CSV table of C-alpha atoms and ligand atoms in Angstrom, one decimal:
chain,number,residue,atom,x,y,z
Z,1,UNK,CA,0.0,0.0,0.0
Z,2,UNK,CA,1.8,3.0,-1.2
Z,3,UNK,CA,-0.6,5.5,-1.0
Z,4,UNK,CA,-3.6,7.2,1.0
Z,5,UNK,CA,-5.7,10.3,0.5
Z,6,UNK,CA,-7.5,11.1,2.8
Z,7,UNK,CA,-11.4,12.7,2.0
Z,8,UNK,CA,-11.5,10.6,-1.2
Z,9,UNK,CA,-10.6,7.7,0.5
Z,10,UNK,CA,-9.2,6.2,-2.0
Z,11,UNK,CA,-6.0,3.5,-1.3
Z,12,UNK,CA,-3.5,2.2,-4.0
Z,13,UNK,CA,-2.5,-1.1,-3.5
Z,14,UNK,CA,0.3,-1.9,-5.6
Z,15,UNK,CA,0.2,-5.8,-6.9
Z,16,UNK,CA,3.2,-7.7,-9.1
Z,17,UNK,CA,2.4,-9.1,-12.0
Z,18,UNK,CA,4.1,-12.1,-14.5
Z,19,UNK,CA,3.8,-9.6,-17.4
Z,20,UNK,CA,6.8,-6.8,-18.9
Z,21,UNK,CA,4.7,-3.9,-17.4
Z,22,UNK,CA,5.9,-5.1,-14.3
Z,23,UNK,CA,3.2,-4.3,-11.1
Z,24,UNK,CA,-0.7,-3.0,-11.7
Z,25,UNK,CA,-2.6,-0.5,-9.4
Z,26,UNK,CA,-5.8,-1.7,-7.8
Z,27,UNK,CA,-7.6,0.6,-5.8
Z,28,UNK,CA,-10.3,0.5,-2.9
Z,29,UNK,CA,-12.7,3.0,-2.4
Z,30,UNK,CA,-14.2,3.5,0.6
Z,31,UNK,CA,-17.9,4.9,-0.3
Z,32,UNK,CA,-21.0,3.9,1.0
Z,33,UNK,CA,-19.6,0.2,0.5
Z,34,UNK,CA,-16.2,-1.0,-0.2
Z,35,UNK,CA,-15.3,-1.5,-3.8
Z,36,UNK,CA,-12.1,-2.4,-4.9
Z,37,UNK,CA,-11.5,-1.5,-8.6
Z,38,UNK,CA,-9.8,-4.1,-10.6
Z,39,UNK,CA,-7.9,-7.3,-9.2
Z,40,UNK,CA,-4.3,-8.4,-10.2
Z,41,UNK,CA,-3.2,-11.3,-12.4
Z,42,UNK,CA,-4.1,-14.8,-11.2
Z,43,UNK,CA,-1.3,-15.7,-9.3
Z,44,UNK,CA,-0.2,-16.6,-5.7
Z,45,UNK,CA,2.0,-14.1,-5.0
Z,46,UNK,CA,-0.5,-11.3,-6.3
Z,47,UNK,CA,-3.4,-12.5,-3.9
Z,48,UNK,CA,-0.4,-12.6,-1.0
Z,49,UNK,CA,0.3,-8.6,-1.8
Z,50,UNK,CA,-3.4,-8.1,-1.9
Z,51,UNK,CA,-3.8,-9.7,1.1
Z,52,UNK,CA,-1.2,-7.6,3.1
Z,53,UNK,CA,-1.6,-4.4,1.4
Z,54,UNK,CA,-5.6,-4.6,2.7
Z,55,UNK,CA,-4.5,-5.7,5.8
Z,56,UNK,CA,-2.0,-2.6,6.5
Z,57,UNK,CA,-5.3,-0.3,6.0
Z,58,UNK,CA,-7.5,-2.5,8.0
Z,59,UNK,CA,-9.1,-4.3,5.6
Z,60,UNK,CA,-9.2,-8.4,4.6
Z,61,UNK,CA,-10.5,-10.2,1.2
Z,62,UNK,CA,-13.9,-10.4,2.8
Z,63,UNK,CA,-14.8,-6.9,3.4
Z,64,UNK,CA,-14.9,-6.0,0.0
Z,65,UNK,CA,-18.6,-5.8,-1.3
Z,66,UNK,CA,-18.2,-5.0,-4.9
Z,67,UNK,CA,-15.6,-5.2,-7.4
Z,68,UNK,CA,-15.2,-2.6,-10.6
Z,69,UNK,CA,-13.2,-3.8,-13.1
Z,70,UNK,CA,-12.1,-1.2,-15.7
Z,71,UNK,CA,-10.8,-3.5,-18.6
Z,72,UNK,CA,-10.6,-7.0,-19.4
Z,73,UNK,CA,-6.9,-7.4,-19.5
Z,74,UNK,CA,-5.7,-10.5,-17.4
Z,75,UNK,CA,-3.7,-8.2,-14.9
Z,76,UNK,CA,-6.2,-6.3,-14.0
Z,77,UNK,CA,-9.3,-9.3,-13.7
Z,78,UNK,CA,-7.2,-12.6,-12.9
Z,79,UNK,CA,-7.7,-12.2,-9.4
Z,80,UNK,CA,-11.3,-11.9,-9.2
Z,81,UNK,CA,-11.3,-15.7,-9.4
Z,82,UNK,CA,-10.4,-15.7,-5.0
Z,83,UNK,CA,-13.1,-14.1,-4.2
Z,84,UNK,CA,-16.7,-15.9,-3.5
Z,85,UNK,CA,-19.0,-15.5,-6.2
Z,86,UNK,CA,-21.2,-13.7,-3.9
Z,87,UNK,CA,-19.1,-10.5,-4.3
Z,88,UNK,CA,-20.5,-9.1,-7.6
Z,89,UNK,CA,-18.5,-7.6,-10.5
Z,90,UNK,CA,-19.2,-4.6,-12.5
Z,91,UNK,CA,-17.9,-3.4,-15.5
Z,92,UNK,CA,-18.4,-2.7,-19.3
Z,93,UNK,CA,-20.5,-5.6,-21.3
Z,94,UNK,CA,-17.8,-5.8,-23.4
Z,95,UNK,CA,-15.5,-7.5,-20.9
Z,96,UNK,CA,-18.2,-10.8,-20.9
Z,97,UNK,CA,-16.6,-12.9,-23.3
Z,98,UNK,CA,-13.0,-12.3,-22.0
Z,99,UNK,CA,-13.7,-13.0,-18.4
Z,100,UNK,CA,-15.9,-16.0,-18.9
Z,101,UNK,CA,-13.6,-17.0,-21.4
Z,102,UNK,CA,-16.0,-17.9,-23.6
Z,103,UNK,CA,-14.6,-20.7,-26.3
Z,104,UNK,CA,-16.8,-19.6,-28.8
Z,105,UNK,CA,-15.3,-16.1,-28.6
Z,106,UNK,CA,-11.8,-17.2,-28.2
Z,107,UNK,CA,-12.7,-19.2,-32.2
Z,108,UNK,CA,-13.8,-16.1,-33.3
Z,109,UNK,CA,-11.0,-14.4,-31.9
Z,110,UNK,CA,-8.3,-16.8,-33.5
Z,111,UNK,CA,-10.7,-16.5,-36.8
Z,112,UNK,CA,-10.7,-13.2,-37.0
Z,113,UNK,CA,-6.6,-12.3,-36.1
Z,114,UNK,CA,-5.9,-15.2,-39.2
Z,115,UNK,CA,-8.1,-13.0,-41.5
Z,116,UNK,CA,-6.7,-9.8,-40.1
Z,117,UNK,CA,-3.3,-11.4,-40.8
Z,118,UNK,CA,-3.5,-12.4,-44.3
Z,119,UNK,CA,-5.0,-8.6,-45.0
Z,120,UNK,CA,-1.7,-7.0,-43.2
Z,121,UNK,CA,0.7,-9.6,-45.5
Z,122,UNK,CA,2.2,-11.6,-42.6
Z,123,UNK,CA,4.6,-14.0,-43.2
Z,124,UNK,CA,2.4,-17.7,-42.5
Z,125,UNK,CA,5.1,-18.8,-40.0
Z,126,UNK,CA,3.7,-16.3,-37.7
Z,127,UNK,CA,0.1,-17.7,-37.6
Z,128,UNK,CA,0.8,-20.0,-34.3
Z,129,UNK,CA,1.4,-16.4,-32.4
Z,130,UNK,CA,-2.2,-15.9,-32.5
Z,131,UNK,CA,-2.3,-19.2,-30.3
Z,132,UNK,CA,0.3,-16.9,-27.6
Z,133,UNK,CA,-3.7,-15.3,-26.5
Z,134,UNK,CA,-4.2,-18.5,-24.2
Z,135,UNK,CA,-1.1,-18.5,-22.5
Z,136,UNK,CA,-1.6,-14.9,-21.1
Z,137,UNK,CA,-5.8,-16.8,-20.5
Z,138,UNK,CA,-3.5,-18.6,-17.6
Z,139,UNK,CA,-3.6,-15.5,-15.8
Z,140,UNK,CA,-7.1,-14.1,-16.1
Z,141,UNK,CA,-10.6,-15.3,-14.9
Z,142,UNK,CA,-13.3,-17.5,-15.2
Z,143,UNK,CA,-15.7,-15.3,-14.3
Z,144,UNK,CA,-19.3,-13.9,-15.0
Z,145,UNK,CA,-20.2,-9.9,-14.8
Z,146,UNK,CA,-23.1,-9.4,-12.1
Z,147,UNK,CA,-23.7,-5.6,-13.3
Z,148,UNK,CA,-23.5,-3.7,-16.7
Z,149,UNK,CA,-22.7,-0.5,-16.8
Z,150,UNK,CA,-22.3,2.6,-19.5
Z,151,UNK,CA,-21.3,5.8,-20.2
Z,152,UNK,CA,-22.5,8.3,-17.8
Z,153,UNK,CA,-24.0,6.0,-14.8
Z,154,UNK,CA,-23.2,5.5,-11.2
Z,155,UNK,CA,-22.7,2.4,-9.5
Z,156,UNK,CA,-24.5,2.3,-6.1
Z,157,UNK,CA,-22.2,2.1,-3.0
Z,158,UNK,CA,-19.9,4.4,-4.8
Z,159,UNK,CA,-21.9,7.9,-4.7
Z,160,UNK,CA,-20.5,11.0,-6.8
Z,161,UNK,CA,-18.2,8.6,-9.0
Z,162,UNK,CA,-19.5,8.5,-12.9
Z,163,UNK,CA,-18.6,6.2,-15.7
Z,164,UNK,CA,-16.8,7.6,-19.0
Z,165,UNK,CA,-16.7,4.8,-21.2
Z,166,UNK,CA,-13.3,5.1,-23.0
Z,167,UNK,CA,-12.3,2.2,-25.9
Z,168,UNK,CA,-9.2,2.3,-27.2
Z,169,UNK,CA,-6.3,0.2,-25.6
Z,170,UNK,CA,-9.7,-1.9,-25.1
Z,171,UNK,CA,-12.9,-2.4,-26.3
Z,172,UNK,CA,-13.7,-3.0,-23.2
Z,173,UNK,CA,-12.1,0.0,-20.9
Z,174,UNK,CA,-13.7,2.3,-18.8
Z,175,UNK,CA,-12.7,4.9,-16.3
Z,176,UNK,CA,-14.4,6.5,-13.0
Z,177,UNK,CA,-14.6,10.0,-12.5
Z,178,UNK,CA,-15.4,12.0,-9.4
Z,179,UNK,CA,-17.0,15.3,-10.5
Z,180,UNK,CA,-16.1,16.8,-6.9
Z,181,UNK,CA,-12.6,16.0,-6.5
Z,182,UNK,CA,-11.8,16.0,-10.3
Z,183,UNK,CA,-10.3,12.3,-9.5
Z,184,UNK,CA,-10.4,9.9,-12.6
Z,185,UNK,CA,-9.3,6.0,-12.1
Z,186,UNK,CA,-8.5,5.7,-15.4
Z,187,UNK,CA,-7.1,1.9,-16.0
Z,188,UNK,CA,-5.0,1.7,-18.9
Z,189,UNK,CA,-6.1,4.8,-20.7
Z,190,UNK,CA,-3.0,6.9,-19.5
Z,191,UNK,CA,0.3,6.3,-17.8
Z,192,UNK,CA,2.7,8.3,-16.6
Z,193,UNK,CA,5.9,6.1,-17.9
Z,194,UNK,CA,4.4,4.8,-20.7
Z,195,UNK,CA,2.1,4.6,-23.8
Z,196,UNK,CA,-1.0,2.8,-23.6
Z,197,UNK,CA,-0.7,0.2,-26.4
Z,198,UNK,CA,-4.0,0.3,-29.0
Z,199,UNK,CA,-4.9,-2.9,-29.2
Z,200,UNK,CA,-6.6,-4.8,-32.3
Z,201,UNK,CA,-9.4,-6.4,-31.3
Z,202,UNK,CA,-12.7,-7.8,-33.1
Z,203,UNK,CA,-15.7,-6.1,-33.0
Z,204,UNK,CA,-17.6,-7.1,-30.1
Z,205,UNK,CA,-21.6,-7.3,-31.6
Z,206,UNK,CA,-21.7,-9.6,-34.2
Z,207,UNK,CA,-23.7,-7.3,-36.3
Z,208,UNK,CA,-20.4,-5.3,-36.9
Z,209,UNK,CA,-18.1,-6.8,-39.7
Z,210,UNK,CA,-15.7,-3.7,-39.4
Z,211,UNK,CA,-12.8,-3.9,-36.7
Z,212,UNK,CA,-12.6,-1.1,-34.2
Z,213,UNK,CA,-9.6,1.3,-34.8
Z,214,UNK,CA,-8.2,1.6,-31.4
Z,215,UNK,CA,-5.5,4.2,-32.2
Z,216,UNK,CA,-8.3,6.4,-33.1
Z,217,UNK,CA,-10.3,5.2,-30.3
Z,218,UNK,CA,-7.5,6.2,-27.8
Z,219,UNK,CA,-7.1,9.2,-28.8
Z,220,UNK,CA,-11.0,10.1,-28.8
Z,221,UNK,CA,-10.7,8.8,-25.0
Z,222,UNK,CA,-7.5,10.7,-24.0
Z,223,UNK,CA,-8.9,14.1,-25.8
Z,224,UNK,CA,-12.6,14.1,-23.9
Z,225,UNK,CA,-10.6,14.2,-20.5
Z,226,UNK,CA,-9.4,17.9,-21.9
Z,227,UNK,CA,-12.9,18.8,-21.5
Z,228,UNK,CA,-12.5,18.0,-17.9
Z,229,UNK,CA,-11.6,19.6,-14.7
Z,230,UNK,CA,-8.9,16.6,-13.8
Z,231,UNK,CA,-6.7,16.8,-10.7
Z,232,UNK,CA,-5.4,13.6,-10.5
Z,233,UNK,CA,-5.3,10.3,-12.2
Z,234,UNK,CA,-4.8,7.1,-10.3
Z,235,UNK,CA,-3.1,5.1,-13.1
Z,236,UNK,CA,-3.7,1.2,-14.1
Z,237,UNK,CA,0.0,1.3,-13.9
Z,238,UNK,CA,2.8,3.3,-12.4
Z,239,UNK,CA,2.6,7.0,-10.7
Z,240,UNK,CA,-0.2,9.4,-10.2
Z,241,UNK,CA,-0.6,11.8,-12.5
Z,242,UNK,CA,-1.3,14.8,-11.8
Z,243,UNK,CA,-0.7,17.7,-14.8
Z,244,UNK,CA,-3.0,15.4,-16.3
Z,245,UNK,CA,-3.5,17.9,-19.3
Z,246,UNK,CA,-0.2,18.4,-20.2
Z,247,UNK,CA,0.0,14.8,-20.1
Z,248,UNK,CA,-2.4,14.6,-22.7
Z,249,UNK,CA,-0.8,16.8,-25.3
Z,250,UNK,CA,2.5,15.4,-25.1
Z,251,UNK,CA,1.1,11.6,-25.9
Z,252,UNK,CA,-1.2,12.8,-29.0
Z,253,UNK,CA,2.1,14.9,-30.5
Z,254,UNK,CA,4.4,11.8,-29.8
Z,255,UNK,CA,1.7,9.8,-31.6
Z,256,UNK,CA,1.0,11.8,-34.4
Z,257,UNK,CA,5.1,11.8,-34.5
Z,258,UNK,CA,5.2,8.3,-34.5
Z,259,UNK,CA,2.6,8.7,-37.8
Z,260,UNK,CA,5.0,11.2,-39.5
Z,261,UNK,CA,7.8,8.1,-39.3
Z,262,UNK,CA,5.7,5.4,-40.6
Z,263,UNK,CA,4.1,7.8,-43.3
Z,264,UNK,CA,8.0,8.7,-44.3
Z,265,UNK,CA,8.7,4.7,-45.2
Z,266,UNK,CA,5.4,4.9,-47.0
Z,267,UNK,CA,6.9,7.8,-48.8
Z,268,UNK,CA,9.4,5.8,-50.2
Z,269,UNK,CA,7.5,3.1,-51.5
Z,270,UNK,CA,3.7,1.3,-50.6
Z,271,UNK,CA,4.1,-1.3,-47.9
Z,272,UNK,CA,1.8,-3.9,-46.4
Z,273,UNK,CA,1.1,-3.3,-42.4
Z,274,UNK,CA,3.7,-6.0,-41.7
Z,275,UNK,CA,6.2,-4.7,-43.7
Z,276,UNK,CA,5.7,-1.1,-42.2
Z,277,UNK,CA,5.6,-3.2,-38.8
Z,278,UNK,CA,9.5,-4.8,-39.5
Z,279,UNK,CA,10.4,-1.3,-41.1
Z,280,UNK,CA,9.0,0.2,-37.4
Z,281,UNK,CA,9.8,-2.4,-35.1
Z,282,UNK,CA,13.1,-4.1,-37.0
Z,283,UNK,CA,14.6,-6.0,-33.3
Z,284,UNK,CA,11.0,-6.4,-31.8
Z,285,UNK,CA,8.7,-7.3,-34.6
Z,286,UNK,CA,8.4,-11.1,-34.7
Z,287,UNK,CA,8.8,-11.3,-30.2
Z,288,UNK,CA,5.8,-9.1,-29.7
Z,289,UNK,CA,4.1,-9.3,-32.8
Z,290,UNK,CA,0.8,-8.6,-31.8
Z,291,UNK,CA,1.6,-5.6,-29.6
Z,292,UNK,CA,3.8,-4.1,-32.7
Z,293,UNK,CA,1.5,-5.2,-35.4
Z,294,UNK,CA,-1.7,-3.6,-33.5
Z,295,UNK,CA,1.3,0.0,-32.5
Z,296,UNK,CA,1.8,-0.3,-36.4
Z,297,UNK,CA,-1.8,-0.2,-37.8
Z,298,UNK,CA,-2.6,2.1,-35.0
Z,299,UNK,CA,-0.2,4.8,-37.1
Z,300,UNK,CA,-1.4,3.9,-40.4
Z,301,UNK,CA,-5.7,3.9,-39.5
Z,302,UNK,CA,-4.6,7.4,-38.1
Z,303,UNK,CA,-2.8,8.3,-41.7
Z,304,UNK,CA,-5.9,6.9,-43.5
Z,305,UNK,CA,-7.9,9.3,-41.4
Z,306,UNK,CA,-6.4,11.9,-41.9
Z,307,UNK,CA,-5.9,11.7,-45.5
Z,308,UNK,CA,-2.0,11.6,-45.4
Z,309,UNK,CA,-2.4,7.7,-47.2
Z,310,UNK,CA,-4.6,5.4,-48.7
Z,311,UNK,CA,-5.3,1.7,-49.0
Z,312,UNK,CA,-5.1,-0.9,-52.2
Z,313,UNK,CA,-8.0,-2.9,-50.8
Z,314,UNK,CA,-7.8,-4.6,-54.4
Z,315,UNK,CA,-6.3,-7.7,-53.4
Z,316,UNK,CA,-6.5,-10.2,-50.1
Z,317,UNK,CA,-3.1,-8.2,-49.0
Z,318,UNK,CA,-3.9,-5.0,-48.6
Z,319,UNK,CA,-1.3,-1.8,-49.7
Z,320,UNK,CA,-0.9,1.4,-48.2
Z,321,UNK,CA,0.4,4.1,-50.3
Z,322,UNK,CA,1.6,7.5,-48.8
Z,323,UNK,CA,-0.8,10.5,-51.0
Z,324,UNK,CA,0.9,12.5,-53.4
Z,325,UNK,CA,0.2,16.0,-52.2
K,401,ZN,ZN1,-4.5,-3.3,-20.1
């Protein structure tokens, strides 16, 4: 427990994690009940810092009456597997599939990354990466969601805290804001150390054929907060933050940045996503391909957007080509 302040009475609790982010933030609010927003990875010695952290503010596993999750992601969920299924979990619809782990998803999931693959031109000897998906599973939940909730609602027990629903490094993310204090939890949707990775994921209502465009997404998300009197942000990950604004602007310039590099090796000549991906990511590319292949079509949906490139959908391999003026 690193951290207390008082009035809010919110507590950080600061759990390790198996994954290269290193620890996750989980915090408890002390409202009308006790929630604790998100849960840690899965593991032993996550549910052992959990356990002491509570304990050094007076708390143990059973006093916690409600849990908030604010994205699906197994460090933040994995742990809500310890507690008894009486405690109930709230968070975005969206999450559903993940934390049940729902097999017919996880096909459609495979399915849909093999389509995505063939349209970005990755070499086939990359296909079994899509497969990596269930090992980080290990780590996450089999759990059901008690409560939905949505953009602008308030979960009872927590009074004065409202929901901004903010997709983008998931489909599933959102944050909690408290209009009075100008606090935001805001999960993954900014870090102090860090970028928030967009993540490719498929679209979550089967009506949809389109993927989401989580770049774009994020950066929808992270520009609303300017609207917003924000004092401090209690991070998924890492420090407070607390020039929150200023925050903001630096990650859309360093991502519009980023866009100006990959639309330069499109300058040269058109290149398929993962060719722009090796050209971006030349040491990283095939140990993390999803998280660079997801970074890299991040930059070029942004290009497309803003007219700086366009896309040869003419074949299964699809082309982006930088525009000529
Ligand atoms: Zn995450």
């Amino acid at each position: 427990m690193k951290q207390i302040t008082q009035g809010n009475q919110v507590f950080k609790l600061e759990i390790p994690t198996p994954f290269p982010v290193g620890d996750v933030n989980v915090y408890v609010i002390k409202g009308d009940c006790l929630t604790l927003v998100d849960a840690g990875p899965k593991t032993e010695e996550a549910w052992l810092a959990f356990q002491h952290q509570l304990k050094e503010i007076g708390y143990t596993p059973q006093d916690i009456e409600q849990i908030v999750v604010t994205h699906h992601h197994p460090d933040h969920v994995g742990m809500l597997d310890y507690f008894s299924d009486e405690v109930p979990v709230i968070g975005h619809f969206f999450n559903t599939p993940w934390l049940k782990k729902d097999q017919q998803f996880i096909v459609r999931h495979a399915t849909f990354f093999e389509k995505l693959f063939i349209e970005f031109g990755v070499d086939k000897k990359f296909i079994p990466y899509i497969n990596q998906l269930k090992n980080t599973l290990d780590f996450s939940c089999e759990r059901d969601l008690k409560y939905f909730i949505r953009e602008g609602e308030e979960i009872n027990g927590l009074f004065g805290w409202r929901i901004l629903e903010t997709p983008g490094h998931a489909q599933s993310h959102i944050a909690l804001y408290e209009e009075s204090t100008g606090i935001l939890i805001g999960g993954d949707l900014l870090l102090k150390h860090i970028s928030p990775n967009p993540l490719l994921e498929p679209p979550m209502t089967k009506d949809v054929c389109e993927r989401p465009r989580p770049q774009l997404q994020l950066n929808q998300s992270i520009s609303r907060l300017l609207d917003l009197p924000i004092s401090l942000v209690y991070a998924g990950h890492g420090e407070n933050i607390d020039e929150v604004h200023k925050l903001i602007a630096y990650r859309l310039k360093q991502q519009s940045e980023r866009a100006e590099l990959v639309r330069s090796f499109l300058a040269v000549k058109p290149l398929t996503a993962f060719q722009a991906c090796q050209t971006l990511f030349p040491t990283i590319y095939h140990k993390q391909l999803i998280l660079t292949i997801s970074e890299t079509v991040g930059q070029l949906d942004y290009l497309v957007e803003m007219e700086q490139i366009i896309v040869d959908t003419s074949l299964d391999t699809h082309r982006y080509i930088a525009n000529e003026c």
